[in-house]
C-alpha positions as a LaTeX table, in Angstrom:
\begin{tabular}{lrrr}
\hline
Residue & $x$ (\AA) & $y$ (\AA) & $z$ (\AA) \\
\hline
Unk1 & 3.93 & $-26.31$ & $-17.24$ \\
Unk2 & 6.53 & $-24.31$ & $-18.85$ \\
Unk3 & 9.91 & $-26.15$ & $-19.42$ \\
Unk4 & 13.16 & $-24.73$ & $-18.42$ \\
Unk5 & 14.25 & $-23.98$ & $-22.14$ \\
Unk6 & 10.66 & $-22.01$ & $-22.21$ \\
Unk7 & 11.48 & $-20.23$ & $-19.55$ \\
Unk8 & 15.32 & $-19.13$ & $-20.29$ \\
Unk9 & 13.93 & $-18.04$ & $-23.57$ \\
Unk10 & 11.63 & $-15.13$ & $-21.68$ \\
Unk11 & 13.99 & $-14.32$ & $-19.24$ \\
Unk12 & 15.93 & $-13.32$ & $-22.57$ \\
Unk13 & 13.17 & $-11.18$ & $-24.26$ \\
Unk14 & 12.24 & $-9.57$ & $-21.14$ \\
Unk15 & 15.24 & $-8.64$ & $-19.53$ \\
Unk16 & 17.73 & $-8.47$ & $-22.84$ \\
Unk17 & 20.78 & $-7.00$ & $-20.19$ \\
Unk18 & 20.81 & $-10.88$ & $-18.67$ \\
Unk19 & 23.12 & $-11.84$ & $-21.67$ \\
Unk20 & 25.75 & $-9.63$ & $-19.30$ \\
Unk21 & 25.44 & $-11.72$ & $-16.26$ \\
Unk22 & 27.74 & $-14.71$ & $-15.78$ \\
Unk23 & 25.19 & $-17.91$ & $-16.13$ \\
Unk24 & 27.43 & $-18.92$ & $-12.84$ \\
Unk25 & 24.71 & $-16.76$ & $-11.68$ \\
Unk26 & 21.42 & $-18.60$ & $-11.41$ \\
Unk27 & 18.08 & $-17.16$ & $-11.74$ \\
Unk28 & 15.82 & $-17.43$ & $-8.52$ \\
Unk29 & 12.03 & $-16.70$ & $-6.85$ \\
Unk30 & 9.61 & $-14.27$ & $-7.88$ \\
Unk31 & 10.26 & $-14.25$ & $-11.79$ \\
Unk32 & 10.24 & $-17.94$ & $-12.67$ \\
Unk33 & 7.44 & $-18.10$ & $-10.19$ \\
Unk34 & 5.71 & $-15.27$ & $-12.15$ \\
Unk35 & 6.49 & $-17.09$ & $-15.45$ \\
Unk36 & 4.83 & $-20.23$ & $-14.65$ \\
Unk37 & 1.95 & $-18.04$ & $-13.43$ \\
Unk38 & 1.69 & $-16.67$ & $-17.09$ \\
Unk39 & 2.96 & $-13.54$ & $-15.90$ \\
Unk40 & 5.35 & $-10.76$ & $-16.63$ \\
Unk41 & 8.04 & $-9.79$ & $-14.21$ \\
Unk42 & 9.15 & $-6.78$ & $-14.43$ \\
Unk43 & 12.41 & $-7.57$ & $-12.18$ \\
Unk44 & 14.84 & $-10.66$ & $-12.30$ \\
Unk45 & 16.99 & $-11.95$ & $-9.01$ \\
Unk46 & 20.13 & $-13.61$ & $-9.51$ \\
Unk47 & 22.47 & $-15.81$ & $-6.80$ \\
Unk48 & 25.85 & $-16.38$ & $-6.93$ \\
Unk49 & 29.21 & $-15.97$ & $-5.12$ \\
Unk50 & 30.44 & $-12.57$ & $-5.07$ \\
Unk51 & 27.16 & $-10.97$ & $-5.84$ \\
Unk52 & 28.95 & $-7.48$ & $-5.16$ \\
Unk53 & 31.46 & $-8.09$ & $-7.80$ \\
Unk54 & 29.26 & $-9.17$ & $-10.13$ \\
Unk55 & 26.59 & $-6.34$ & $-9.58$ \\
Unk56 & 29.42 & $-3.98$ & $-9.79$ \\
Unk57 & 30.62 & $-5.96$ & $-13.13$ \\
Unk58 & 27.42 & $-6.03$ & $-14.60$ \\
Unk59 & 26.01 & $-2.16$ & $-13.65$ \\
Unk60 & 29.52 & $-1.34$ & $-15.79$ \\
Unk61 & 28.99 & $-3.06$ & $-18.91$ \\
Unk62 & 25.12 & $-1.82$ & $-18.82$ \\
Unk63 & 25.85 & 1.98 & $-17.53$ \\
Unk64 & 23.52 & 1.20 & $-14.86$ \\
Unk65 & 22.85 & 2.73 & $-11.16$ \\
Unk66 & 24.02 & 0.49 & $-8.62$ \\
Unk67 & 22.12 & 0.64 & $-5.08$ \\
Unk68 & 22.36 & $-1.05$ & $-2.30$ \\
Unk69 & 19.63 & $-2.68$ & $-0.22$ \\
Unk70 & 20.19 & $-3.95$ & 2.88 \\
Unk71 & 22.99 & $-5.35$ & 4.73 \\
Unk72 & 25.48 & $-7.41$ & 3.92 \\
Unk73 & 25.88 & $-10.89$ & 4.42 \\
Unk74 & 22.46 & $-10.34$ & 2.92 \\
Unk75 & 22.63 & $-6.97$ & 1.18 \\
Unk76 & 21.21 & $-6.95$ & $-2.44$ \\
Unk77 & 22.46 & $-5.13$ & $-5.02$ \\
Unk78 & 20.26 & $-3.72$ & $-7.59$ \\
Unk79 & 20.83 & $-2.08$ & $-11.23$ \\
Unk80 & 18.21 & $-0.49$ & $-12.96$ \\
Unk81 & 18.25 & $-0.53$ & $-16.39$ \\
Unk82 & 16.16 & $-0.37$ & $-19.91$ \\
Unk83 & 13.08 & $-0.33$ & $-17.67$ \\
Unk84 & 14.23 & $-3.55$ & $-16.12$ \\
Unk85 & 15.54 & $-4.24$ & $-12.43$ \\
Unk86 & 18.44 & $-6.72$ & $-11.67$ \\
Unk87 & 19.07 & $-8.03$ & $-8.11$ \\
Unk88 & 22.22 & $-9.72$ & $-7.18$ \\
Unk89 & 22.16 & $-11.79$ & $-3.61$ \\
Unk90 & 25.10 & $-13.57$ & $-2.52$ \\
Unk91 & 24.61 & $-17.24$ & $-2.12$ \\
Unk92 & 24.00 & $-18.39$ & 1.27 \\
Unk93 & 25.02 & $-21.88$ & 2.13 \\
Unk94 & 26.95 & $-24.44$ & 0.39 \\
Unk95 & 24.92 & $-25.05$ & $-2.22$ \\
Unk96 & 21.91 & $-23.55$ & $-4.48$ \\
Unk97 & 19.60 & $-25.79$ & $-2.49$ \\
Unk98 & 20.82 & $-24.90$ & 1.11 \\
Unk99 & 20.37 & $-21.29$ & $-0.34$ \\
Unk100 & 16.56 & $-22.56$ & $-1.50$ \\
Unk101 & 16.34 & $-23.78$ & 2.02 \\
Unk102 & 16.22 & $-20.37$ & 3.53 \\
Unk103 & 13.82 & $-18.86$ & 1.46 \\
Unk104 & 9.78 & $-18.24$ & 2.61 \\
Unk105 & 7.43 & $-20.42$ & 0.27 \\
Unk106 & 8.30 & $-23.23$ & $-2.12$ \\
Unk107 & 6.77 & $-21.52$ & $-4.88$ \\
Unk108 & 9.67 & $-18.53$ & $-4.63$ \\
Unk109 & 12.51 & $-21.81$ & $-3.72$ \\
Unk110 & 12.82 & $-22.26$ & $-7.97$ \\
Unk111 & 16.08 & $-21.92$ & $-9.17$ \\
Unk112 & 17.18 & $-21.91$ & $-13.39$ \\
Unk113 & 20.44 & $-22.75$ & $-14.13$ \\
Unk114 & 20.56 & $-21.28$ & $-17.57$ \\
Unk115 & 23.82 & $-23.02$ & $-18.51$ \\
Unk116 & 22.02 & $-25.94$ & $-19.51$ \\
Unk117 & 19.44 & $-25.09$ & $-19.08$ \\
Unk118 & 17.58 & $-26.62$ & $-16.12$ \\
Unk119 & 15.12 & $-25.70$ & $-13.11$ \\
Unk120 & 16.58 & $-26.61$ & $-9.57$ \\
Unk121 & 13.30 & $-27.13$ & $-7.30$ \\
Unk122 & 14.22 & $-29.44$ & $-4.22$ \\
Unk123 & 10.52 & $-28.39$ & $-2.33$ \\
Unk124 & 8.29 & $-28.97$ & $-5.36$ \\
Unk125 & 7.44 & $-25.22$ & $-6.04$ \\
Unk126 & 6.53 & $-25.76$ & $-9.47$ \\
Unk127 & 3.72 & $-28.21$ & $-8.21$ \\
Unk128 & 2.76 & $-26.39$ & $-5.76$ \\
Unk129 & 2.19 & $-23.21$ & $-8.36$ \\
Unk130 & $-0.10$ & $-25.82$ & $-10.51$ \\
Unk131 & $-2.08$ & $-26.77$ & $-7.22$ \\
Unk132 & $-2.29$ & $-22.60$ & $-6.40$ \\
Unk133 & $-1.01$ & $-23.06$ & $-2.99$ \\
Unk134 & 1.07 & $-21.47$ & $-0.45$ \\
Unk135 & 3.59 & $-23.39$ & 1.13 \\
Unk136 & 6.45 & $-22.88$ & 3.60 \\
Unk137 & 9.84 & $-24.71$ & 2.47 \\
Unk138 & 10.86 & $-25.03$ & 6.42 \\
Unk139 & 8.58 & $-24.27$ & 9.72 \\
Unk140 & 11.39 & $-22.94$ & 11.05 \\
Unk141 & 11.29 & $-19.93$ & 8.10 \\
Unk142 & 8.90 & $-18.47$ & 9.82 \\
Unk143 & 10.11 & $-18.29$ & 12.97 \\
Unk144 & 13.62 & $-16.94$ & 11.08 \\
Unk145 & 11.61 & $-14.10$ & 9.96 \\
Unk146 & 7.73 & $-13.89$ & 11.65 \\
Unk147 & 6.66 & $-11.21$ & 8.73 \\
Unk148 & 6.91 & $-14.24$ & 6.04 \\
Unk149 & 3.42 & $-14.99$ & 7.71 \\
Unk150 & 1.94 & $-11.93$ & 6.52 \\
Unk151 & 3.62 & $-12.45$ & 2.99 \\
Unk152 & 1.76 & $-15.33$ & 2.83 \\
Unk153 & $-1.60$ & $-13.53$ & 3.42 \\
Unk154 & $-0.38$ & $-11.24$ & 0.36 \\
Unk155 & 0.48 & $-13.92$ & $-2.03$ \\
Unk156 & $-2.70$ & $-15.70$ & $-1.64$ \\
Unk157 & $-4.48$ & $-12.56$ & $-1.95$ \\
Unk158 & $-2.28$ & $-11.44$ & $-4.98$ \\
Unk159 & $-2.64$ & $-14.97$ & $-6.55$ \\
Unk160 & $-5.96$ & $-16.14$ & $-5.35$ \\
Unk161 & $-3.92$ & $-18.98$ & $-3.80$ \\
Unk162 & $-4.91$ & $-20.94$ & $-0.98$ \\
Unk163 & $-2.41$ & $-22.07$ & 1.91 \\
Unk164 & $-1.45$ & $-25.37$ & 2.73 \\
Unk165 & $-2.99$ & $-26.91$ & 5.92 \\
Unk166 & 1.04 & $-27.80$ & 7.48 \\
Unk167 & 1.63 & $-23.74$ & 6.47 \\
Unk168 & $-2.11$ & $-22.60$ & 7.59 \\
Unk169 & $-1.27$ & $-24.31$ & 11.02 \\
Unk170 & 2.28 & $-23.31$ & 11.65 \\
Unk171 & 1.08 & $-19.99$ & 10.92 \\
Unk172 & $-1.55$ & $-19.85$ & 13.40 \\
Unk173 & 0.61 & $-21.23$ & 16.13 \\
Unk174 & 2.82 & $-18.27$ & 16.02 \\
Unk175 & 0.34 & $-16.00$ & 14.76 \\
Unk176 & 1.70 & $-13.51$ & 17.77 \\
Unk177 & 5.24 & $-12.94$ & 16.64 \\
Unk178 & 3.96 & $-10.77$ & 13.73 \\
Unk179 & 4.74 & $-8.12$ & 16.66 \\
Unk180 & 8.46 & $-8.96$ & 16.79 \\
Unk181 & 8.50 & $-7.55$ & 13.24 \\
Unk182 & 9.91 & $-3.87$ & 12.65 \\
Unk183 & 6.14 & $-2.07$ & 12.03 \\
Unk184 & 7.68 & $-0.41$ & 8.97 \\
Unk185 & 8.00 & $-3.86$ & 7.34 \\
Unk186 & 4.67 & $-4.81$ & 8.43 \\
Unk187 & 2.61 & $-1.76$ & 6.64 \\
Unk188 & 4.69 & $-2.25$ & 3.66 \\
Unk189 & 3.02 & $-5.45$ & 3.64 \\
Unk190 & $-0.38$ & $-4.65$ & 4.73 \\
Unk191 & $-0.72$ & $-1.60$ & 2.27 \\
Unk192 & $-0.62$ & $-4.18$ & $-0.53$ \\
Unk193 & $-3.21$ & $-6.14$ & 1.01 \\
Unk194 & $-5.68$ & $-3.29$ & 2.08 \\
Unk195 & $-4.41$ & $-1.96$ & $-1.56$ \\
Unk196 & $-5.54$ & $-5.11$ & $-3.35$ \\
Unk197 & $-8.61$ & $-6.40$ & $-5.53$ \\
Unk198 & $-8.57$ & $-9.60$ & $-3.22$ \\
Unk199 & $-8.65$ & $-7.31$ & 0.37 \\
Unk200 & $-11.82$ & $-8.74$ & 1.84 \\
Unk201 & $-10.55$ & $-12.39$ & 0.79 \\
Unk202 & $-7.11$ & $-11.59$ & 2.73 \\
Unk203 & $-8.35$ & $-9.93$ & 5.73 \\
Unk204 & $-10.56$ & $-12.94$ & 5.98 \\
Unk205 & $-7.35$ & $-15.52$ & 5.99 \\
Unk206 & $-5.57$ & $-13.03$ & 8.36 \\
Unk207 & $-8.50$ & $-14.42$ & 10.69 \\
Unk208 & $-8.60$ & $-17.94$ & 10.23 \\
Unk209 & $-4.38$ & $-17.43$ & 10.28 \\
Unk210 & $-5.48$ & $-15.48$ & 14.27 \\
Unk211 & $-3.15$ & $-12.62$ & 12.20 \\
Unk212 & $-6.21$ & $-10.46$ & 12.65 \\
Unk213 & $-5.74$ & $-9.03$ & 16.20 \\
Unk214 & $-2.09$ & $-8.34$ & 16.65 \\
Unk215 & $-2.51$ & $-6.79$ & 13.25 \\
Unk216 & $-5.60$ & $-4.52$ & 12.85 \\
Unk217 & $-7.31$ & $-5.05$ & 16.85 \\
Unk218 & $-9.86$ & $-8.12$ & 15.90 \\
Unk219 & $-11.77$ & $-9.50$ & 13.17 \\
Unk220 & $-13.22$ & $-7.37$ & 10.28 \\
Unk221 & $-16.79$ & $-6.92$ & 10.18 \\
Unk222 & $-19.74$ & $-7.69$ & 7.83 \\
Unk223 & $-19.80$ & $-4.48$ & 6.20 \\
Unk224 & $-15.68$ & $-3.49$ & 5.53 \\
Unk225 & $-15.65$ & $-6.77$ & 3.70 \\
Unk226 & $-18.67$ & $-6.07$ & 1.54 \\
Unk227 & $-17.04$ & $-2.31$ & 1.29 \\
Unk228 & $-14.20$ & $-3.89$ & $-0.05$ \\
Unk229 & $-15.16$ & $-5.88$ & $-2.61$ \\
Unk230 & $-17.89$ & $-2.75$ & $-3.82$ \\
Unk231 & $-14.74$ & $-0.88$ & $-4.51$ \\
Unk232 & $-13.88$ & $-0.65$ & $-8.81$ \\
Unk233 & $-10.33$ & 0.44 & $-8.51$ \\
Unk234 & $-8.73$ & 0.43 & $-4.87$ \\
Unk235 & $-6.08$ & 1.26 & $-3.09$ \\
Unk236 & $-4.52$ & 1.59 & 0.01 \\
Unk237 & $-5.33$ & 4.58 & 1.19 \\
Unk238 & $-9.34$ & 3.92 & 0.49 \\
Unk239 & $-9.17$ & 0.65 & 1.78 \\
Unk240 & $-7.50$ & 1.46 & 5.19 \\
Unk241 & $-10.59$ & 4.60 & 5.31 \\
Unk242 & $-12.84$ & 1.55 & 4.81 \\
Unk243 & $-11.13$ & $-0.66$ & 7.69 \\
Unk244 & $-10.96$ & 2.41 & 10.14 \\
Unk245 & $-14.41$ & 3.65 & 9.10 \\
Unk246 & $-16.11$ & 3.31 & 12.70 \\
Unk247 & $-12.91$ & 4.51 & 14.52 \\
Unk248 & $-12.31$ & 7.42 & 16.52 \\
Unk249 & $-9.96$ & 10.48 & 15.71 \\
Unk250 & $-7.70$ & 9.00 & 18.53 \\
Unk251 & $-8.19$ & 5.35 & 17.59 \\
Unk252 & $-6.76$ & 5.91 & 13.98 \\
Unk253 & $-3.99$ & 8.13 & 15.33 \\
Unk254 & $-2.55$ & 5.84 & 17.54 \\
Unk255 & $-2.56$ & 2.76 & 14.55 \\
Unk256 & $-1.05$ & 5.20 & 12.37 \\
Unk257 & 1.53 & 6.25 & 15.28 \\
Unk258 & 2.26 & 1.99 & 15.81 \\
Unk259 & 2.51 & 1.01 & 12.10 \\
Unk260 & 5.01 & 4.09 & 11.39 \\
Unk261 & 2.42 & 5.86 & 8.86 \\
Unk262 & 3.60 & 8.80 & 7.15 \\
Unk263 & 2.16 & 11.90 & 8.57 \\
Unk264 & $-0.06$ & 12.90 & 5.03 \\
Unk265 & $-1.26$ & 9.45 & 4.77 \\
Unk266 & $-2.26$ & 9.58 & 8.66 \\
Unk267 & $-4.05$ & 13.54 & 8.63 \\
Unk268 & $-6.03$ & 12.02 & 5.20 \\
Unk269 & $-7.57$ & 9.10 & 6.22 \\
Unk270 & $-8.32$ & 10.87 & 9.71 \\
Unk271 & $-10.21$ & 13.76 & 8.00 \\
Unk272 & $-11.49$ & 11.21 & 5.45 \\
Unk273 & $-13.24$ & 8.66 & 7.87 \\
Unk274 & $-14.39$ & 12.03 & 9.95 \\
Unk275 & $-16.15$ & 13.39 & 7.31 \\
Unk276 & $-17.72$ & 10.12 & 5.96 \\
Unk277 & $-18.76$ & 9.67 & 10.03 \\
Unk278 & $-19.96$ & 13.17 & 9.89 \\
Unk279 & $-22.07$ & 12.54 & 6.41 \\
Unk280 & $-22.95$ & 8.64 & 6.84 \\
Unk281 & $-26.52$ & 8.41 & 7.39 \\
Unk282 & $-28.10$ & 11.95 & 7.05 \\
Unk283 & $-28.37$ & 14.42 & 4.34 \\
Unk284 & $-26.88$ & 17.95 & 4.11 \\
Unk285 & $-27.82$ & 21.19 & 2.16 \\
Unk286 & $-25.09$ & 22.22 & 0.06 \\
Unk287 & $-24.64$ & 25.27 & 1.94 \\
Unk288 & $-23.58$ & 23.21 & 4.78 \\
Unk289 & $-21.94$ & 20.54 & 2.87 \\
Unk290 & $-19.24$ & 22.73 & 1.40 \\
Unk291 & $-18.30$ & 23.69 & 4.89 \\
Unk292 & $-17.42$ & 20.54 & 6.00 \\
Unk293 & $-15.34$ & 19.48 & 2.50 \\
Unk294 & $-13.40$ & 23.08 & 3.27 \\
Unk295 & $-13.06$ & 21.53 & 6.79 \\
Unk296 & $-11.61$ & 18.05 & 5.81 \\
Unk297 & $-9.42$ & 19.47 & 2.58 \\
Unk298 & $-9.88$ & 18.35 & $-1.22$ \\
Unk299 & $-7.93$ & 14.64 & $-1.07$ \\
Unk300 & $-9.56$ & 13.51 & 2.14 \\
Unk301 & $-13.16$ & 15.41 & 0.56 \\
Unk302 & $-13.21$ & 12.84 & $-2.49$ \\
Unk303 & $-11.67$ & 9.98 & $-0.06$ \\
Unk304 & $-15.37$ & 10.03 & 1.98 \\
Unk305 & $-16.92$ & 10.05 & $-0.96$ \\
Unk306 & $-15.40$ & 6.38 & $-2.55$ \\
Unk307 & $-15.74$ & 5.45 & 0.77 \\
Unk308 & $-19.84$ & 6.36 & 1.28 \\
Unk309 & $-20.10$ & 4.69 & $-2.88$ \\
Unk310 & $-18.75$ & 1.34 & $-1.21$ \\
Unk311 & $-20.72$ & 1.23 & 1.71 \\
Unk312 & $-23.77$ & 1.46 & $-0.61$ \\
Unk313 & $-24.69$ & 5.57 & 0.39 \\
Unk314 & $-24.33$ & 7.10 & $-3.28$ \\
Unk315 & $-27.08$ & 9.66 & $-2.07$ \\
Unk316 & $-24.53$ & 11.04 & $-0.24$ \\
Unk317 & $-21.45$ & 10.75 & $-2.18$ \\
Unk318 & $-23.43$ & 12.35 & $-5.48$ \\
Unk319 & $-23.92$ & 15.40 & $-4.09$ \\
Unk320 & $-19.85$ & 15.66 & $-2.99$ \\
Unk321 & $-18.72$ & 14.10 & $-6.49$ \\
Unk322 & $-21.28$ & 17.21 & $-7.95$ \\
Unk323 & $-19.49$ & 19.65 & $-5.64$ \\
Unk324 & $-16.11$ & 18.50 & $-6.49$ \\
Unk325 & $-17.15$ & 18.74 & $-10.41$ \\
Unk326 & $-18.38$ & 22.11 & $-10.27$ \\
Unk327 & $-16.76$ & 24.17 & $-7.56$ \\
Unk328 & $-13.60$ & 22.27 & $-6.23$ \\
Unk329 & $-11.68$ & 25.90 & $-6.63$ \\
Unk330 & $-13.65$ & 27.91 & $-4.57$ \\
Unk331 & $-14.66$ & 25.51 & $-2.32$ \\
Unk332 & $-10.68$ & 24.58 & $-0.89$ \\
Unk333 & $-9.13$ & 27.50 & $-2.33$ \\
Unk334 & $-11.27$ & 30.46 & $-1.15$ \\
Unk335 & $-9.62$ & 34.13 & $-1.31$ \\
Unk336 & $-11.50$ & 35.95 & 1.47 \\
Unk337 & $-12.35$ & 39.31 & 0.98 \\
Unk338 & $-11.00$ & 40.68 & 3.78 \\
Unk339 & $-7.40$ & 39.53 & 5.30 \\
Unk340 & $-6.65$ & 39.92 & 9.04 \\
Unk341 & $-5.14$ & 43.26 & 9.28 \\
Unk342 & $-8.34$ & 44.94 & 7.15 \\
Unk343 & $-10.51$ & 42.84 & 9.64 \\
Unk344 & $-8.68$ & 44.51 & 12.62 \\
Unk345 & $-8.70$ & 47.96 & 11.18 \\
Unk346 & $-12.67$ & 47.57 & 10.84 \\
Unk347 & $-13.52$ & 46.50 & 14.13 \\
Unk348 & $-10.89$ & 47.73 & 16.46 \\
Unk349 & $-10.30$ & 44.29 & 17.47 \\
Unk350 & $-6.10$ & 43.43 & 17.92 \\
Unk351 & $-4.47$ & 40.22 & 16.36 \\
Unk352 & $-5.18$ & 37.36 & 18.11 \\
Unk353 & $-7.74$ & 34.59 & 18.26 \\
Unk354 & $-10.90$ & 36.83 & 17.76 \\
Unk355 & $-9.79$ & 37.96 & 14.45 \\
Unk356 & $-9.08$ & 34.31 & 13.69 \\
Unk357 & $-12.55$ & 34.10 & 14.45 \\
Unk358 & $-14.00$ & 36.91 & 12.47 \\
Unk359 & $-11.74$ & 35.75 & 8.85 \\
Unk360 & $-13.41$ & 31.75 & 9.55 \\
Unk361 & $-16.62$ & 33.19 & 9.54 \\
Unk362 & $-16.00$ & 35.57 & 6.56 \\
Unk363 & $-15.04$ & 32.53 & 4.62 \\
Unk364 & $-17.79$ & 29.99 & 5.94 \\
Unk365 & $-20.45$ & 33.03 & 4.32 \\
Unk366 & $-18.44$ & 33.00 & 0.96 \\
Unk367 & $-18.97$ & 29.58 & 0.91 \\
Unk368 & $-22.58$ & 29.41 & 1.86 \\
Unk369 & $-23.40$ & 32.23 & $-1.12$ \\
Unk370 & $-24.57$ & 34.86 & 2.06 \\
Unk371 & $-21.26$ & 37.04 & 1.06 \\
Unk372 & $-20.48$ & 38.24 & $-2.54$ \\
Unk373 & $-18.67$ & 41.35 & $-2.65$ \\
Unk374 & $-16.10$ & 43.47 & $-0.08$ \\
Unk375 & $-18.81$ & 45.43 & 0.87 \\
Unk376 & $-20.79$ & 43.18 & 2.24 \\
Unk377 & $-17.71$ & 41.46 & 3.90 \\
Unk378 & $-16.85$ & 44.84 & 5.66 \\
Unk379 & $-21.00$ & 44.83 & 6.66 \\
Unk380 & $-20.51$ & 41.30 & 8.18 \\
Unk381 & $-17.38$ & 41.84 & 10.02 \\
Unk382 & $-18.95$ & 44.83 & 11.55 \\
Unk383 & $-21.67$ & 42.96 & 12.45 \\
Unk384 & $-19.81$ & 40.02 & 13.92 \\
Unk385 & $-17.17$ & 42.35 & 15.59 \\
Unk386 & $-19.81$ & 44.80 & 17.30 \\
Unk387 & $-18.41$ & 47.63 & 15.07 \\
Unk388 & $-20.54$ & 50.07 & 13.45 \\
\hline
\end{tabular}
C-alpha cells in the first residue's frame, strides 16, 4: 500500500496548483482512493473551515473560474485550472473524523493531512481498497441519502469491487427508497452504469441488491446481459437501446418521461430500439432498408445497428454499416425533386396533407432508385395525384 509521503508526493505532480491551498486544508475521498487504486485522478477535494474563503483565495492566486455547486451548508466550490479541478467543502462536524462519518463508503472516508504528512482513516478504507470491497461507514448513510445505494452498484462496477455482506444487506432492506431520490440524480448514476464495461456485472448486483425493480421494472434478462458484455466500446446511450430492446414506443417514453431524459436522448433510443424491432429477425432488400434508416434518422440508424452486432445478428447490421459507408448523404439528406408548391401546381391538388403525401412518396422512389431525374418525378406525381 502506498504510504502517506507516497501519496502527498502525487497529489504534488498531478495537481501542481495544491502548493496554493493552505495544508489546514486536508485532502479527502475519491483521489487518495484513486491513488491507492493505482490510478490517476484527474480532480482533488479538499475540507476545511471556510471552504468559501479559501476557494475564493485560492481561484485568485491561480486566475481560476470559481463555480458553485450546490447549496450551502454543503455547497462546493470548484476552480478549474491547468486541466485540473479543485473542490473545496466546508467541514462538517467537529472534527475531520465526524466529517469522515458522514460520507458514503469507507473507501472515499480517507483523509491526508499533508502537514505531516499522514492519512486519517477511522473506518479502515485503505483495507477495505486492498480487500476490493464496498463498504458503508454508517447504516444510517444510506438512509441520509438512499441514492448512495446506487453509487455503490457503480463503484463495484467501476472497480470490479464486491460489497460487503453488512452493506449488501442494509442495502437490500431499503432497496425501495431509491424512489425518494430526485430521478435526475438517479440517471446520472445509472448512465454510468448502463455506460460501463462492467454493465451486465452491475445490473446483476442491482438484483441481488432488489435495486432492480424500482429502478428499471424487474430483473434483466438472459440476452441484455450477454448484449452487454458483446459490446467493444459502450456507452450509455447503446446500452440503455440494449436494456429497452423488447419495449414498446410507449413503454420507453414513459421511463424516459420518469428518469427526466433529455428529449434527443429519449426520440434516439425510441427510433433506435424501433428499428432494431423492425429489422431483428428478418432480412430486407436494400430498397426497403433505406426507407426505414430515412424513417428512424442517421444517429438512431447506426444505434440499431451496434445494437443487432451485440445481440449476435451481424447479417443484419452489415448490410446497414454498408449503407451507412456508401450512401449516408442521400439516404438522410435527400433533396427531392419536386418541392410542395411544384407538386401542387402539377396536380391541382391545394396544400395540405395530400401533398404531404405526394412529396413522401417522391422521396421513398428516390430512395428506392425507381426516380432519377425531374422528369420522371413530374411523371410520378401525376400518376400518384390522378393528373395527366
Amino acid at each position: 500500500m502506498m504510504r502517506a509521503e507516497s501519496i502527498e508526493q502525487s497529489l504534488r505532480r498531478r495537481f501542481p496548483a495544491i502548493e496554493q491551498v493552505d495544508e489546514k486544508f486536508l485532502v479527502v475521498g475519491g483521489a487518495i482512493r484513486d491513488l491507492l487504486l493505482a490510478l490517476s485522478p484527474i480532480d482533488v477535494d479538499f475540507v476545511g473551515k471556510d471552504a468559501r474563503g479559501e476557494a475564493e483565495r485560492f481561484a485568485s492566486r491561480t486566475g481560476g473560474r470559481l463555480v458553485e455547486l450546490g447549496r450551502e451548508p454543503l455547497a462546493t466550490w470548484r476552480i478549474a485550472t491547468g486541466r485540473r479541478l479543485y473542490d473545496f467543502t466546508e467541514q462538517i462536524g467537529g472534527s475531520i473524523e465526524a466529517d469522515l462519518g458522514r460520507r458514503d463508503f469507507t473507501i472515499n472516508a480517507i483523509a491526508l493531512d499533508r502537514a505531516e504528512p499522514r492519512l486519517i482513516d477511522p473506518f479502515g478504507g485503505a483495507a477495505a481498497i486492498d480487500r476490493r470491497e464496498i463498504a458503508v461507514v454508517r447504516d444510517q448513510n444510506l438512509t441520509d441519502d438512499p441514492l448512495r445505494m446506487l453509487r455503490a452498484v457503480r463503484f463495484a462496477a467501476t472497480y470490479g469491487f464486491g460489497i460487503e455482506s453488512r452493506t449488501h444487506e442494509a442495502i437490500r432492506n431499503r432497496a425501495d427508497d431509491i424512489s425518494l431520490v430526485a430521478p435526475e440524480r438517479v440517471h446520472g448514476e445509472m448512465k454510468t452504469i448502463i455506460g460501463s464495461r462492467r454493465a451486465a456485472e452491475a445490473l446483476e448486483l442491482m438484483e441481488e441488491l432488489r435495486l432492480d425493480l424500482p429502478l428499471i421494472g424487474g430483473a434483466p434478462c438472459a440476452d441484455v446481459l450477454a448484449a452487454l458484455r458483446a459490446v467493444p466500446e459502450p456507452d450509455s446511450l447503446l446500452g440503455f437501446s440494449i436494456l429497452l430492446h423488447s419495449r414498446s414506443g410507449e413503454e420507453i417514453e414513459a421511463f424516459a418521461v420518469r428518469w427526466r431524459w433529455s428529449t434527443a436522448a429519449r426520440r434516439t433510443i425510441a427510433r433506435a430500439v424501433a428499428l432494431f424491432q423492425a429489422l431483428q429477425g428478418s432480412d430486407r432488400e436494400e430498397r426497403d432498408l433505406v426507407i426505414l434508416l430515412y424513417d428512424a434518422g442517421e444517429v438512431a440508424a447506426r444505434l440499431a445497428s451496434r445494437m443487432l452486432r451485440a445481440f449476435g445478428e451481424e447479417s443484419r447490421s452489415d448490410p446497414i454499416d454498408e449503407i451507412l459507408e456508401r450512401r449516408a448523404r442521400d439516404v438522410f439528406t435527400p433533396t427531392p425533386l419536386l418541392g410542395g408548391a411544384e407538386i401542387g401546381k402539377l396536380t391541382g391538388i391545394p396544400v395540405g396533407p395530400e401533398i404531404g403525401r405526394l412529396k413522401r412518396a417522391l422521396v421513398e422512389a428516390q430512395l428506392r432508385g425507381d426516380v432519377h431525374s425531374e422528369e420522371e418525378a413530374v411523371t410520378l406525381v401525376r400518376t400518384l395525384g390522378g393528373s395527366s
